[in-house]
Amino acid sequence: MSFKFTEENLKRIEEERKKYPESLAAVMPAIYIAQEQNGYITNEVMAEIADVLGIDKVDVLGVVTFYTMFHTKPVGKYHIQVCTNVSCMLRGGYEIWEQVKNKLGVDNMGVTPDGKFSIEEVECMGACGYAPMIAVNEDYYENLTKEKVEEILNSLK
Amino acid sequence: MERIVLPEIPNLNQIDVYLQNGGFEAAKKAFSQSPDDIIDQVKKSGLRGRGGAAFSTGLKWSFMPKTTDMPKYLCINGDESEPGSFKDRQIFEYNPFQLIEGVIIACYAIGANTAYLYIRGEYHKWIKLMQQAIDTAYEKGYLGEKMKNTFGVDFYCDLYIHKGAGAYICGEESSLMNSIEGKRGYPRVKPPFPAQKGLWGCPTTINNVETITNVPPIISKGWEWFSKIGAPKHPGTLLFGISGHVNKPGVYELPTGILLTELIYDVAGGVPGNKKIKCVIPGGSSMPPLRGDRLEGVRMDAESLKEAGSAIGTGGVIVMDEDTNLLKVLLRITHFYHHESCGQCTPCREGTGWMEKILKRIDQGNGTSKDLDLLVSVAQNIEGNTICALGDAAAWPVKFMIQRFRDEFEKYVKPQVVIPV
Ligand SMILES: NC(=O)C1=CN([C@@H]2O[C@H](COP(=O)(O)OP(=O)(O)OC[C@H]3O[C@@H](n4cnc5c(N)ncnc54)[C@H](O)[C@@H]3O)[C@@H](O)[C@H]2O)C=CC1
Ligand SMILES: Cc1cc2nc3c(=O)[nH]c(=O)nc-3n(C[C@H](O)[C@H](O)[C@H](O)COP(=O)(O)O)c2cc1C
Ligand code: SF4
Ligand code: FES
């Protein structure tokens, strides 16, 4: 299953590349754009990134595997991230994590059979004063209670 | 009380409001002076880095070579991943133009034409907000080539956002540079320091978001004004983050040197249920924890916290009440550092793993008093023996929690049965 960037995405990558003196530096923006287009990063995706930027595929692999936000397996339509680090833990973060696991019936990095939800236990998200918190894809939900979490999950279509 | 980086002006994140309130006047003033003049003023102001290590900003800027053929760079560190820290996002949201103004003044002072603002990947909303502010600044001629016209000066600089992707280590300045270069985020051995060999081998300065945002007021109101605010050896204000068991968690901008008890009880409304405090981490999870019964008289500035046996770090105060299970807290913190270790140094990579394993064993009810000594010993063997400060950051919570709360941790382990010979 070969992967090719859309015309528009090729243009976006070129815009990013111009910001750096070397092509290699555009690898992170390129991986983000690829993940937007393909949902997750496969071997074919990495080959295309390497080709477009003129870098080694092994360098792309090295970067993809270093960061937690680059996914090499599909995630759900709604990727739920629950923080359990100290400030959230002190305000019920683990209870929220248990609640989310139980409600959706999956464990860390698991995806529900219908592909709608995946969950991840994450480190501090920079919302400690508004704990406990979760993120759904790119959106933060803060100052949570068990009821609010239930509401949020139920509202996701 | 003067607020320097988060003034109480509504809608300051709109360009017209920012301009109406003296926006970019500091930059105009800076461009009428020499770069060395600017560095001198920042030095005299006493501004110290707000990223955690509190290194003199003016001194760091002065390390940049004056004459070189290589391009020079400024990196603004917005990776903000230290547990307990959530302050830089306030600047992105409420005062982005003061950050941009600080960037152009800093670039002018150190002779950099390109600046990269590294923002942690999870901050999607704040990245969009900053990008909007940057686009507006370009449009209005406060960034890019149009600067030459706007300020009537033979200088301009570009500012680009580089989005992180979920790696705490990338906040470490040399790892940050490797990350921008498109490599895996491994810290570099220092020396050489970034001013000698930074991005792509070129002279680079890295400063935290809050540090840079302090620069325009220092230029417009004067270094003397700044130097008189707060603690003499650590002047200015800090964006204190306070979280955990308090009634009013949040970020509060206050002068350095305020009493920790004032911050907890007066500003953050005290502890829910009026419970006693068992433990406070004063500067983000990397800083040594303090006993709740030893908080009297502790002041929130670099020198005072050092004397009290901790450090200011990012000013991220985490409050734990009397019912907190410190073992679980320490286990969680240790798991974090083990998870985030980049793996380059054996003491850090293996040491954080051991500490987590031992703490897990204790948590399962199979620990002994000797394990507590072992934990402290492992921590002491990591300290100072690593390429970057994450090693220390992982070692200090273990060492100091156990040393300072030995009585509590003894309760979590099985008593050693001593068989008399
Ligand atoms: N804001 C956040 O989210 C986080 C902050 N931190 C903080 O990071 C701190 C440790 O950071 P490091 O960069 O390892 O501290 P460091 O003390 O090694 O360096 C601090 C700054 O001073 C400069 N510097 C130090 N000595 C120098 C010299 N001799 N010559 C030239 N420049 C010199 C460094 O280049 C750096 O910019 C901790 O205090 C911690 O609070 C840690 C994790 C996350
Ligand atoms: C593991 C680790 C993570 C760090 N993360 C950050 C960070 O997210 N933001 C930051 O400003 N500094 C961070 N630092 C400190 C930087 O290395 C550096 O000292 C700082 O960005 C310099 O800016 P300043 O002098 O303006 O504080 C980190 C240090 C270490 C060891
Ligand atoms: S101390 Fe830890 S995080 Fe830092 S370079 Fe060594 S292994 Fe990596
Ligand atoms: S500890 Fe959860 S957001 Fe910081």
XYZ file of C-alpha atoms in Angstrom, chain A:
157
model
C 0.000 0.000 0.000
C 2.172 2.862 -1.160
C 1.686 6.322 0.317
C 1.977 9.619 -1.550
C 1.476 13.070 -0.107
C -1.368 15.114 -1.609
C -0.386 18.131 -3.711
C -1.528 20.415 -0.943
C 0.483 18.567 1.679
C 3.576 18.673 -0.507
C 3.170 22.447 -0.601
C 2.788 22.576 3.201
C 5.935 20.509 3.665
C 7.822 22.847 1.353
C 6.646 25.822 3.456
C 7.970 24.105 6.556
C 11.247 23.159 4.902
C 11.943 26.822 4.110
C 12.087 27.593 7.820
C 15.293 25.601 8.312
C 18.740 25.664 6.714
C 18.685 21.852 6.292
C 15.999 19.496 4.993
C 16.432 17.023 7.829
C 14.994 19.604 10.226
C 11.645 19.466 8.416
C 11.183 15.813 9.344
C 8.985 16.473 12.392
C 6.562 18.805 10.571
C 6.497 16.284 7.684
C 5.648 13.412 10.015
C 2.795 15.450 11.519
C 1.403 16.202 8.064
C 1.726 12.538 7.089
C -0.080 11.464 10.260
C -2.889 13.897 9.459
C -3.245 12.421 5.990
C -2.797 8.752 6.792
C -3.909 8.476 10.430
C -0.691 6.783 11.439
C 2.887 6.218 10.255
C 3.688 3.073 8.252
C 6.847 1.951 6.431
C 5.446 3.331 3.195
C 4.711 6.672 4.842
C 8.284 6.862 6.133
C 9.641 5.988 2.686
C 7.637 8.831 1.140
C 8.817 11.317 3.815
C 12.419 10.279 3.218
C 11.962 10.632 -0.527
C 10.311 14.056 -0.385
C 12.914 15.488 1.995
C 15.883 13.726 0.438
C 16.937 12.093 3.694
C 17.535 8.521 4.844
C 14.532 6.398 5.752
C 16.400 5.203 8.852
C 16.549 8.813 10.067
C 12.798 9.134 9.678
C 12.315 5.897 11.625
C 14.609 7.164 14.380
C 12.508 10.265 14.863
C 9.114 8.524 14.558
C 10.047 6.061 17.294
C 11.433 8.721 19.641
C 8.226 10.691 20.237
C 4.997 9.523 21.898
C 2.777 11.679 19.677
C 3.817 9.885 16.482
C 1.694 6.747 16.146
C 2.859 3.678 14.267
C -0.477 1.932 14.841
C -3.981 3.282 14.250
C -5.656 5.169 17.065
C -9.369 5.665 17.540
C -11.421 8.440 16.002
C -11.250 9.907 19.511
C -7.909 9.388 21.220
C -8.506 9.948 24.944
C -5.426 10.953 26.945
C -5.670 10.845 30.738
C -2.972 12.437 32.908
C -2.031 10.515 36.060
C 1.078 12.494 36.997
C 1.431 14.002 40.493
C -0.872 17.041 40.509
C -3.607 15.140 38.666
C -3.069 12.049 40.831
C -3.582 14.208 43.926
C -6.957 15.299 42.569
C -8.384 12.013 41.300
C -6.471 11.395 38.075
C -6.199 7.647 38.656
C -9.930 7.388 39.383
C -10.615 9.077 36.034
C -8.216 6.641 34.305
C -10.044 3.656 35.854
C -13.379 5.187 34.865
C -12.287 5.650 31.241
C -10.789 2.150 31.023
C -13.924 0.552 32.475
C -16.370 2.533 30.371
C -14.588 1.880 27.074
C -13.401 -1.625 27.910
C -9.825 -1.160 26.691
C -6.451 -0.736 28.359
C -3.532 1.639 27.692
C -3.090 2.249 23.922
C -6.020 -0.061 23.206
C -8.593 0.740 20.506
C -12.287 -0.155 20.811
C -13.445 -2.757 18.230
C -15.528 -0.141 16.374
C -12.433 2.044 16.031
C -14.167 4.931 17.753
C -12.032 5.272 20.895
C -8.486 4.673 21.946
C -7.030 5.591 25.334
C -3.605 6.526 26.627
C -2.269 7.159 30.132
C -0.131 10.278 29.685
C 2.417 12.312 31.601
C 1.921 15.908 32.759
C 0.075 17.881 30.103
C 0.688 21.352 31.560
C -2.763 21.649 33.185
C -1.788 20.851 36.785
C -3.747 23.740 38.309
C -6.890 22.606 36.505
C -6.590 18.953 37.517
C -7.835 16.392 36.913
C -7.800 16.642 33.137
C -8.131 14.654 29.955
C -7.431 15.490 26.342
C -9.547 14.214 23.442
C -7.432 14.394 20.284
C -6.191 18.005 20.393
C -8.657 19.405 22.921
C -8.072 19.787 26.652
C -10.879 19.185 29.154
C -9.969 20.467 32.596
C -11.374 20.771 36.131
C -13.108 17.426 35.696
C -15.407 15.378 37.873
C -16.537 11.783 37.257
C -19.837 13.176 36.022
C -18.169 15.553 33.561
C -15.995 12.742 32.196
C -19.102 10.597 31.692
C -20.775 13.498 29.874
C -17.787 14.129 27.629
C -17.415 10.486 26.617
C -21.139 10.161 25.966
C -21.115 13.280 23.797
C -18.462 11.954 21.422
C -20.170 10.691 18.306
